[in-house]
PDB file of C-alpha atoms in Angstrom:
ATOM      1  CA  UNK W  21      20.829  -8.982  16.299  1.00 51.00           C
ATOM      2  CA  UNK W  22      17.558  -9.757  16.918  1.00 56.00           C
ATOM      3  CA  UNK W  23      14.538 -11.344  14.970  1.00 61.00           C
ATOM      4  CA  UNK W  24      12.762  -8.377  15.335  1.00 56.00           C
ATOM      5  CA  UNK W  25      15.656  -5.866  14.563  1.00 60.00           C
ATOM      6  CA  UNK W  26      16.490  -8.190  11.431  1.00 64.00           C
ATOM      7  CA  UNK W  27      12.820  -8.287  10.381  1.00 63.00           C
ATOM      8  CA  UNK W  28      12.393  -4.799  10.605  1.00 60.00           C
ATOM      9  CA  UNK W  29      15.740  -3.834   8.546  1.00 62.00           C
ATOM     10  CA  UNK W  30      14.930  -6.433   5.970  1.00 62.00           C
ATOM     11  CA  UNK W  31      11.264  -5.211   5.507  1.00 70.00           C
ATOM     12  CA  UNK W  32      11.038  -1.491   6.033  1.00 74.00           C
ATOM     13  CA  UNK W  33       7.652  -0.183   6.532  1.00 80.00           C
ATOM     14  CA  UNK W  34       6.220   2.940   5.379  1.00 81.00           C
ATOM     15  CA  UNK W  35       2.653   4.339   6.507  1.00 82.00           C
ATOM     16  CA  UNK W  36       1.272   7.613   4.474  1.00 78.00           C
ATOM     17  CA  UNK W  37       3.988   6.784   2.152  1.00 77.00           C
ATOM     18  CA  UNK W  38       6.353   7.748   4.862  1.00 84.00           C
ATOM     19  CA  UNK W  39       9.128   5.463   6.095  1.00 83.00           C
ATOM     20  CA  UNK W  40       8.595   4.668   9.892  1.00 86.00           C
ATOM     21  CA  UNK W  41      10.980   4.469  12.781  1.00 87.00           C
ATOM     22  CA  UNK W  42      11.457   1.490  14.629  1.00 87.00           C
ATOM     23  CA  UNK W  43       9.832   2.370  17.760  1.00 87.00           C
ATOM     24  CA  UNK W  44       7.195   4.704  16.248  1.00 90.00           C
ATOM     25  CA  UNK W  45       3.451   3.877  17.409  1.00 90.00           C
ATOM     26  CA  UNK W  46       0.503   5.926  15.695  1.00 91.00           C
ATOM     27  CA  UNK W  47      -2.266   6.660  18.072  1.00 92.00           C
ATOM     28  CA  UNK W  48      -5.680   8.454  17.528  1.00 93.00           C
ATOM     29  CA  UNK W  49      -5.773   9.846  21.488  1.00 94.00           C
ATOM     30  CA  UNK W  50      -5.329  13.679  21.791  1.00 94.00           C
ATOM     31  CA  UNK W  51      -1.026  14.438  21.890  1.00 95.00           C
ATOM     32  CA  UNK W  52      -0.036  15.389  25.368  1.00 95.00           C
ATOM     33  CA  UNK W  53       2.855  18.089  26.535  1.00 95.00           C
ATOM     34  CA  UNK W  54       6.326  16.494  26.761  1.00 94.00           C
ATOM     35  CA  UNK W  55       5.772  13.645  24.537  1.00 95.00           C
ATOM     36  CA  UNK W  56       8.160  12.623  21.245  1.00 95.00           C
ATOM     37  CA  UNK W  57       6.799  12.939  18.099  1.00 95.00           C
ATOM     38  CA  UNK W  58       8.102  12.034  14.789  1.00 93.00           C
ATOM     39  CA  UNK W  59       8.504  15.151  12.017  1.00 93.00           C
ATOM     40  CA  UNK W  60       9.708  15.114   8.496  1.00 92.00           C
ATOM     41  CA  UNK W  61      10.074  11.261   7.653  1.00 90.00           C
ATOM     42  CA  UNK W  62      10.079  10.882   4.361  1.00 89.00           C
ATOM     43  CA  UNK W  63      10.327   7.562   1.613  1.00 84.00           C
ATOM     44  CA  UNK W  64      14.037   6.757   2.583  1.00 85.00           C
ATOM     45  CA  UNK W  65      14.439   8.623   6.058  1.00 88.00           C
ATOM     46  CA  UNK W  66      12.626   8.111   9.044  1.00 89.00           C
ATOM     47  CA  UNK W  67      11.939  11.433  10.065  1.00 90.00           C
ATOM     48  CA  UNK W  68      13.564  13.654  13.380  1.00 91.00           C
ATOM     49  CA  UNK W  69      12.728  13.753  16.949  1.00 92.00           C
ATOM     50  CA  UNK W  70      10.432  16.321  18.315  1.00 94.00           C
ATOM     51  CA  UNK W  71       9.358  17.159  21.693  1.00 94.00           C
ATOM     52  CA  UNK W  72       5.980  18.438  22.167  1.00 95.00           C
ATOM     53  CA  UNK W  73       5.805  21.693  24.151  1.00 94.00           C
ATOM     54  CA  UNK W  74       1.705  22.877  23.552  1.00 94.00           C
ATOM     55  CA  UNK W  75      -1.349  21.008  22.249  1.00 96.00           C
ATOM     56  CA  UNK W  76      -4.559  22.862  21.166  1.00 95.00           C
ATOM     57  CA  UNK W  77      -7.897  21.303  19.492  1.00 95.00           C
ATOM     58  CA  UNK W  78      -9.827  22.699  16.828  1.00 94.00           C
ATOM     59  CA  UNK W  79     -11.771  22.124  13.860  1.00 92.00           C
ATOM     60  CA  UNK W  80     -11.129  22.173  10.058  1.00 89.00           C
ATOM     61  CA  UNK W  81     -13.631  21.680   7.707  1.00 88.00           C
ATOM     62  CA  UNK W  82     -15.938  19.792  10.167  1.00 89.00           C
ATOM     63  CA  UNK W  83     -12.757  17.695  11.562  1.00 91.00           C
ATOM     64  CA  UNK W  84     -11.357  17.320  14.577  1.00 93.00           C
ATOM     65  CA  UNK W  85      -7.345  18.641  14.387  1.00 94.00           C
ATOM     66  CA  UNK W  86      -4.522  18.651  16.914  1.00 95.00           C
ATOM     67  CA  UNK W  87      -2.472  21.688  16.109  1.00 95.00           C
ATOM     68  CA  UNK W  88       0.604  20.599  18.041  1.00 95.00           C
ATOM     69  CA  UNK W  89       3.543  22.906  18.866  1.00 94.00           C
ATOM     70  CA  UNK W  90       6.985  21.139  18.978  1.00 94.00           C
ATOM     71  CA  UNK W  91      10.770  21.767  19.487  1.00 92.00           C
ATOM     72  CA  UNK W  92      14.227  20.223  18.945  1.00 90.00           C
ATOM     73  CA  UNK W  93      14.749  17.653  21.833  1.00 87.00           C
ATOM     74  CA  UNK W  94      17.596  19.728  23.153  1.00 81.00           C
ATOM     75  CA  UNK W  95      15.873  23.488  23.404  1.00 74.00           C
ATOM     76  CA  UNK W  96      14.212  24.894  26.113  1.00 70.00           C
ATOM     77  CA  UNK W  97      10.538  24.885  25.740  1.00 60.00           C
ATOM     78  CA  UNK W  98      10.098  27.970  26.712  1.00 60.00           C
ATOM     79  CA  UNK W  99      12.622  29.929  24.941  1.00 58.00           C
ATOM     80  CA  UNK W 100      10.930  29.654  21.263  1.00 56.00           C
ATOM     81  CA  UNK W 101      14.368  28.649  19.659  1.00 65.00           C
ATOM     82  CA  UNK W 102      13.236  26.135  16.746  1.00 80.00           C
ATOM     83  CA  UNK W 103       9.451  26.195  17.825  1.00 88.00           C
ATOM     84  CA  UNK W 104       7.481  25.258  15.049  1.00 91.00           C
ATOM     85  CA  UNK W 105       4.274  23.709  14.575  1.00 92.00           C
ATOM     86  CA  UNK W 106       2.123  20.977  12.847  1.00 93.00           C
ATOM     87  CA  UNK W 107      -1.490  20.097  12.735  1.00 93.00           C
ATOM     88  CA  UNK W 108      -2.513  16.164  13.228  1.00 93.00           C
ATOM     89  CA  UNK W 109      -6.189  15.011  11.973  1.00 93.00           C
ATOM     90  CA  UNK W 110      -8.056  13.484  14.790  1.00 92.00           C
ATOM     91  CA  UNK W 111      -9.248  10.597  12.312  1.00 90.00           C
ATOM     92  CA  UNK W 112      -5.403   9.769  10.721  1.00 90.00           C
ATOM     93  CA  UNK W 113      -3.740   9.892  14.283  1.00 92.00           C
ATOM     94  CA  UNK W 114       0.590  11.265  14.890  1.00 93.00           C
ATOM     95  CA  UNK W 115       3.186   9.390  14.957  1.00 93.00           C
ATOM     96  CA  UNK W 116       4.501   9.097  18.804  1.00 94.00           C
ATOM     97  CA  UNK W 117       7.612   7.160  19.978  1.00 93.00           C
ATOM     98  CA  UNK W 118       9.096   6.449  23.281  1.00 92.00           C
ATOM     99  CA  UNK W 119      11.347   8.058  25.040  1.00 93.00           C
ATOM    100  CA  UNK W 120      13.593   5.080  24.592  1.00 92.00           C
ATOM    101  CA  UNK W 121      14.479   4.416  20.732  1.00 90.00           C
ATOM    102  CA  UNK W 122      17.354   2.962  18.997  1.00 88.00           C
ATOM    103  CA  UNK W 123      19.732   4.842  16.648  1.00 88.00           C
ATOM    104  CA  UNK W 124      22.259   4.096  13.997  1.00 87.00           C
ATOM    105  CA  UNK W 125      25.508   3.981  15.640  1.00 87.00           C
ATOM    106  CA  UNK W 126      27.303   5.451  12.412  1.00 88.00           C
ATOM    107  CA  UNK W 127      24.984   7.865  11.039  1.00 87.00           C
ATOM    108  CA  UNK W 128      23.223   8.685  14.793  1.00 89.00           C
ATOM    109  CA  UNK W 129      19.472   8.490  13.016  1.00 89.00           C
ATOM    110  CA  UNK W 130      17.068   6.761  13.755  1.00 89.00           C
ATOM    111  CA  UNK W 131      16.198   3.344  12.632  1.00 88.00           C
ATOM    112  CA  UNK W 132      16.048   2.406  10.109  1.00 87.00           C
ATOM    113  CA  UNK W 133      18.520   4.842   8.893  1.00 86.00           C
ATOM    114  CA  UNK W 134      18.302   6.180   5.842  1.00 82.00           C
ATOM    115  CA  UNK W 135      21.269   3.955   4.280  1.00 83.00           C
ATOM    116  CA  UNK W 136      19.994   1.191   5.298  1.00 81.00           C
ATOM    117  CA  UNK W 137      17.013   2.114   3.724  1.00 82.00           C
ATOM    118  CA  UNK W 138      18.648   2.698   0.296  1.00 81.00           C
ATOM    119  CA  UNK W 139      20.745  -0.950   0.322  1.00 80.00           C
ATOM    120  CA  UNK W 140      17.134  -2.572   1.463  1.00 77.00           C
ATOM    121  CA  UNK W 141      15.933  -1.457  -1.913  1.00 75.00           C
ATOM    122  CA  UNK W 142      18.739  -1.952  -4.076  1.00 78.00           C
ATOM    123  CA  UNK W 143      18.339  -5.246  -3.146  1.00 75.00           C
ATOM    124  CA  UNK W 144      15.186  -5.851  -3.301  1.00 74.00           C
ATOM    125  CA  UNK W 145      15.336  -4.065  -7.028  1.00 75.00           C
ATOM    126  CA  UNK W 146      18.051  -6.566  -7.822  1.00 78.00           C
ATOM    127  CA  UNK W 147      15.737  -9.122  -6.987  1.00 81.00           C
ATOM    128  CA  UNK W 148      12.789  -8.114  -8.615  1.00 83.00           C
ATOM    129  CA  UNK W 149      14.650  -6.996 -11.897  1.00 85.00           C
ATOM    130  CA  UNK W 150      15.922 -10.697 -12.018  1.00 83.00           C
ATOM    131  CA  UNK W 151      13.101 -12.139 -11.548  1.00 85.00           C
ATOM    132  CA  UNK W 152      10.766 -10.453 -14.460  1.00 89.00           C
ATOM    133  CA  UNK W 153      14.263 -10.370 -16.310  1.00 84.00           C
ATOM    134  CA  UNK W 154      14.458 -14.068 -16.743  1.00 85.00           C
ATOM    135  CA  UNK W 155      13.186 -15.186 -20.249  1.00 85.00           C
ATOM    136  CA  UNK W 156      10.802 -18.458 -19.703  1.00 87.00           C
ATOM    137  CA  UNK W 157      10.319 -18.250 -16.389  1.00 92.00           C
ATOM    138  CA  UNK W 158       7.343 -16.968 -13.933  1.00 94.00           C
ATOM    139  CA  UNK W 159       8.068 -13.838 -11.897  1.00 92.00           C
ATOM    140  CA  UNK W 160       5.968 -15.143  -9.382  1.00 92.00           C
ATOM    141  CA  UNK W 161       6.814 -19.089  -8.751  1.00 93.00           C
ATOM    142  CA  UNK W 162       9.860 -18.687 -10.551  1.00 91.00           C
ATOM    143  CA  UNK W 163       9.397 -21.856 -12.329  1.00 93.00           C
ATOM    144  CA  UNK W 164      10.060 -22.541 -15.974  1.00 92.00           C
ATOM    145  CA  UNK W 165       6.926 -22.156 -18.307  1.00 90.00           C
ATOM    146  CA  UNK W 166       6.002 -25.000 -20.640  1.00 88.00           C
ATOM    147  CA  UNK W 167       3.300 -24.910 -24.040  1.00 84.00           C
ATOM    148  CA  UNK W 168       1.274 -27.437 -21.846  1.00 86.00           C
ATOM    149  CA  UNK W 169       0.040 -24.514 -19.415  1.00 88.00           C
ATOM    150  CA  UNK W 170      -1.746 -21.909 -19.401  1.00 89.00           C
ATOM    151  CA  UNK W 171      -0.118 -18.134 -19.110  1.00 91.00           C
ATOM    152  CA  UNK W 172      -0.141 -14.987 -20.155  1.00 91.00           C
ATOM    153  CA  UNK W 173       2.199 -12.996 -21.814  1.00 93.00           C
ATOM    154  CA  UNK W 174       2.510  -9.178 -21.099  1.00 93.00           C
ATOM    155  CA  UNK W 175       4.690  -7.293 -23.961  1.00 90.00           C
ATOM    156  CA  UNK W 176       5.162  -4.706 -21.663  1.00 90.00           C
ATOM    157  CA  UNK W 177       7.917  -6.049 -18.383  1.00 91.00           C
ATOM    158  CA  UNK W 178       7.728  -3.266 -15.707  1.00 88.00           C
ATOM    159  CA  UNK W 179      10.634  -4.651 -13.856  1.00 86.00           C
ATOM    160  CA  UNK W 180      12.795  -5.326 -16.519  1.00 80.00           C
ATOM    161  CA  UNK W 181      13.938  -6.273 -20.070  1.00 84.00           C
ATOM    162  CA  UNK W 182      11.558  -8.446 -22.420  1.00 87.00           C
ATOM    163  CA  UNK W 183       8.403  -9.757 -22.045  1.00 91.00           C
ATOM    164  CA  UNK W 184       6.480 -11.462 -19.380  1.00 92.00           C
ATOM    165  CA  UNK W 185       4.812 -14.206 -18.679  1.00 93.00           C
ATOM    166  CA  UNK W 186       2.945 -15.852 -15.758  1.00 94.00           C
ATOM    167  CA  UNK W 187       1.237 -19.184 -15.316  1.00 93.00           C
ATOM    168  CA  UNK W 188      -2.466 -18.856 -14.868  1.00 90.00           C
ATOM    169  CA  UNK W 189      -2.418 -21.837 -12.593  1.00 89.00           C
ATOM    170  CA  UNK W 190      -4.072 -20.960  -8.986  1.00 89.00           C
ATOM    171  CA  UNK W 191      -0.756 -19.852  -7.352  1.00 91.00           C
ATOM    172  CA  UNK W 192       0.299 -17.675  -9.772  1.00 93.00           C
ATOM    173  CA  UNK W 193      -2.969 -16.172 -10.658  1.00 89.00           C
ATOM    174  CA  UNK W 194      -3.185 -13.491  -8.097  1.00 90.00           C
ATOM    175  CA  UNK W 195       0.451 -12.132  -8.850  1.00 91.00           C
ATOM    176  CA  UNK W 196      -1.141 -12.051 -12.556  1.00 92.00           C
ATOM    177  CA  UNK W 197      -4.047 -10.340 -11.605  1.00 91.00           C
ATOM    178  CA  UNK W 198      -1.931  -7.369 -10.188  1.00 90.00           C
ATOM    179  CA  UNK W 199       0.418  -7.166 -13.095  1.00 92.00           C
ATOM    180  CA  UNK W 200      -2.341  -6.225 -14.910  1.00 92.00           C
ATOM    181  CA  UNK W 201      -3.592  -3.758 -13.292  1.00 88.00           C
ATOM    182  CA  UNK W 202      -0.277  -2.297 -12.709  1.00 89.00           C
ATOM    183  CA  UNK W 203       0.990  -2.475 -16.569  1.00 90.00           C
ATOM    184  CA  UNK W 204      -2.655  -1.534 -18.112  1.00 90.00           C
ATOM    185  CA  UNK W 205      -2.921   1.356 -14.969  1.00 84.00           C
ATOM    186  CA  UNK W 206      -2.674   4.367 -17.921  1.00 85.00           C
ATOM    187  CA  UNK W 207      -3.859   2.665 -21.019  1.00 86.00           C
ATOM    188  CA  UNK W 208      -6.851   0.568 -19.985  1.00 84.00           C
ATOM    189  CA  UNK W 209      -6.235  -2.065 -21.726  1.00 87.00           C
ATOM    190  CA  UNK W 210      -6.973  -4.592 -19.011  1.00 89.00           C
ATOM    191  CA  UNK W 211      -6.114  -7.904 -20.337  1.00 88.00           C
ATOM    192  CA  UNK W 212      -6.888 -10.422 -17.097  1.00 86.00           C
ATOM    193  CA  UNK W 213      -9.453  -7.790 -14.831  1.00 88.00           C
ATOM    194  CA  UNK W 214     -12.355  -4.958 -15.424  1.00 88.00           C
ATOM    195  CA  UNK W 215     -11.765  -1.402 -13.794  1.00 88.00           C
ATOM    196  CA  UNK W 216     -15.509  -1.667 -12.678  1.00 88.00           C
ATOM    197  CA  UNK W 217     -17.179  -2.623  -9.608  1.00 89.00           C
ATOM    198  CA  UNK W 218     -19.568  -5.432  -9.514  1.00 89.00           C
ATOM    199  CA  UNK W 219     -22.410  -7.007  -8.276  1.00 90.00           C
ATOM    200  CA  UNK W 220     -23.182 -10.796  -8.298  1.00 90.00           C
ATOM    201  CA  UNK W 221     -26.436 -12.826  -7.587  1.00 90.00           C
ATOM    202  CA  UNK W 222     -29.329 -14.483  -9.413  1.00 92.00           C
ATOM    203  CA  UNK W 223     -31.503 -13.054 -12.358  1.00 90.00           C
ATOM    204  CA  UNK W 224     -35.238 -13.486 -12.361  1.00 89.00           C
ATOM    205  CA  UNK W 225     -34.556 -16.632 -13.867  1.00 90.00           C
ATOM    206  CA  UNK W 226     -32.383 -18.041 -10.931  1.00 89.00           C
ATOM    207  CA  UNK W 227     -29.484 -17.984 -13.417  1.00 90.00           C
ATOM    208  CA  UNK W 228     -25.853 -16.203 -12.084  1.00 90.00           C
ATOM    209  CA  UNK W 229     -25.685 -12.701 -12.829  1.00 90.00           C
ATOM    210  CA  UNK W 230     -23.076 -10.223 -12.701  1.00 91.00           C
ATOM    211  CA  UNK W 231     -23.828  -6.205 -12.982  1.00 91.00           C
ATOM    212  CA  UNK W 232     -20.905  -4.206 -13.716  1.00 92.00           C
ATOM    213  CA  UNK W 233     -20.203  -0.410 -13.522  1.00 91.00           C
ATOM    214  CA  UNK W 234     -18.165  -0.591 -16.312  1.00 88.00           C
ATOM    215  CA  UNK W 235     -20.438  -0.194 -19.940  1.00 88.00           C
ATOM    216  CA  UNK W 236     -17.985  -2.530 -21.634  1.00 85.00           C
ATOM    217  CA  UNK W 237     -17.213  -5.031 -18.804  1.00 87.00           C
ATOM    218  CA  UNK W 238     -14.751  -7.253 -19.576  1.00 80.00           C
ATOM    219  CA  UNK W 239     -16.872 -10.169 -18.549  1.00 84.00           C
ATOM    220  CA  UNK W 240     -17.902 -11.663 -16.058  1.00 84.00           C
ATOM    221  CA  UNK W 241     -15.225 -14.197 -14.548  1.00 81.00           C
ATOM    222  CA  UNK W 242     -13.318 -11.330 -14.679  1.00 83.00           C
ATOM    223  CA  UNK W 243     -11.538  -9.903 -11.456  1.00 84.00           C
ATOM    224  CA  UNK W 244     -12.816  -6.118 -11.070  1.00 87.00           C
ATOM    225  CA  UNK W 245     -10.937  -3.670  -9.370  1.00 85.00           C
ATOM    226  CA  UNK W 246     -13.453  -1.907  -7.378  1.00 82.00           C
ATOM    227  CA  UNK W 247     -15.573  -2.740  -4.539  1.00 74.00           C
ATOM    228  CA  UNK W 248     -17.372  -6.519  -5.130  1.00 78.00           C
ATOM    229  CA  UNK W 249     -20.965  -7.577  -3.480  1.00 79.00           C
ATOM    230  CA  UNK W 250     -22.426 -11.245  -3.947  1.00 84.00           C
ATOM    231  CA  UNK W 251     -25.512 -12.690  -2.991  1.00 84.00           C
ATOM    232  CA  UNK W 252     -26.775 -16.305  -2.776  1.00 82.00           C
ATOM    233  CA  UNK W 253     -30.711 -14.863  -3.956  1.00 86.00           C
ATOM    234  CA  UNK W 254     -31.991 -12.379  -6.205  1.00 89.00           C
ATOM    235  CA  UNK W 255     -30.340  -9.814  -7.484  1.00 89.00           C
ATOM    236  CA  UNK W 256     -32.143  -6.592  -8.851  1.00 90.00           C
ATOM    237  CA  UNK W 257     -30.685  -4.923 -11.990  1.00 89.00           C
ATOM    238  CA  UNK W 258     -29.082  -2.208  -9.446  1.00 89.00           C
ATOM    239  CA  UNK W 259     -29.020   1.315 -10.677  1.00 90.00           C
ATOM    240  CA  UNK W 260     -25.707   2.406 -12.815  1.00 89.00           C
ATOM    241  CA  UNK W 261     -24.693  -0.750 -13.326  1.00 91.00           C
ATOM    242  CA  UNK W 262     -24.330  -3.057 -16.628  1.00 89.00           C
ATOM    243  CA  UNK W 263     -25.034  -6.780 -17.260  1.00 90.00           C
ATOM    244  CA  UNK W 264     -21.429  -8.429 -17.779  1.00 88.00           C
ATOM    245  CA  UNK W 265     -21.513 -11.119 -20.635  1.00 88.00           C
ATOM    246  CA  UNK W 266     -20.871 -14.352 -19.359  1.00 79.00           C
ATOM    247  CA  UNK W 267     -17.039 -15.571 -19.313  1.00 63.00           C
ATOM    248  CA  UNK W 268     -13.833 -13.367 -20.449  1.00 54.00           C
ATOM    249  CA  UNK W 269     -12.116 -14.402 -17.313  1.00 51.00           C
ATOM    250  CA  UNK W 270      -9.352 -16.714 -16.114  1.00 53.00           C
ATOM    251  CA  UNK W 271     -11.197 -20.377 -15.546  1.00 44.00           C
TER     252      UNK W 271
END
């Protein structure tokens, strides 16, 4: 087996929150008569093969669409058996493939199949479920956590039973940083980031200065969710934003 076959088994990837076919190329030119196009992937399948028998252009709510007639591989173009159709945005592009693709040679989909799918994530939920599953160690370097450093402990383990805790050290920090988001996503309570956007530059004094769109910013060392904008000069108080009180991040 290949590198690339291996790679692409071991690490799925999934585009619209659809799985994609080995093979499978998305393009933003206009579809063309006779051409294979992918229909119906889903999370865990990769979708069937469609042949494209009729291509027209219009426009939706001021966008360009591709409403694209297509048929099973095997039927006559011509006939209407199976004909159905789909409309592609001009601006989010189709998924085409080649005429040449690989299969499984068990189940006869294509790659990767659906089971292989499946396994790929049991695994890789295995994995992860160990990981935030073992007690004194960080989920993210996976090395043991002693009183002389600094972490954080999360009550809440996403992946698995207890709590957890990551070091706050600069390799670990990121992985910490996303935790939180992810555990705190419904309640809020934000323990290492804000939810705002912010804005950073001098004050009229020439002194750092962070503006927030969050009322009660967390602070501001904090990481913030939303869009960031620095600048080395002055920064005016921009409108709908909030000072951030100095500190309340991770040093």
């Amino acid at each position: 087996m290949t590198d690339y076959i291996s790679t692409y088994l071991s690490r799925p990837r999934w585009r619209h929150n659809r799985l994609q076919a080995m093979g499978v190329q998305w393009t933003y030119r206009a579809p063309e008569v006779g051409e294979l196009v992918i229909r119906d992937a889903t999370q865990t399948h990769p979708g069937t093969l469609r042949r494209i028998v009729s291509v027209r252009e219009d426009t939706r709510d001021g966008r360009t669409v591709w409403v694209v007639e297509h048929t099973a591989t095997d039927a006559e173009p011509t006939t209407g058996t199976d004909r159905k159709s789909v409309g592609f945005w001009k601006d989010v592009g189709w998924p085409r493939i080649a005429e040449h693709y690989p299969i499984c040679g068990t189940c006869r989909d294509l790659m990767p199949c659906q089971h292989v799918v499946i396994d790929t994530i049991a695994e890789h939920s295995g994995k992860t479920f160990e990981r935030y599953g073992t007690p004194g160690v960080c989920p993210s370097c996976q090395e043991p956590v002693t009183r002389r450093q600094r972490v954080i402990t999360f009550e809440r383990n996403l992946y698995g039973l207890g709590t957890v805790t990551f070091h706050l050290r600069e390799k670990c920090r990121h992985a910490a940083f996303e935790y939180d988001r992810e555990v705190h996503r419904d309640d809020g309570e934000f323990e290492l980031t804000c939810p705002g956007s912010a804005r950073r530059g001098l004050d009229e004094n020439g002194l750092p200065v962070t503006y927030c769109t969050e009322p009660d910013c967390r602070g501001a060392d904090r990481k913030h969710h939303g869009y960031g904008f620095w600048t080395a000069g002055y920064l005016p108080h921009p409108d709908g934003y909030h000072r951030s009180p100095e500190g309340g991040g991770v040093a």
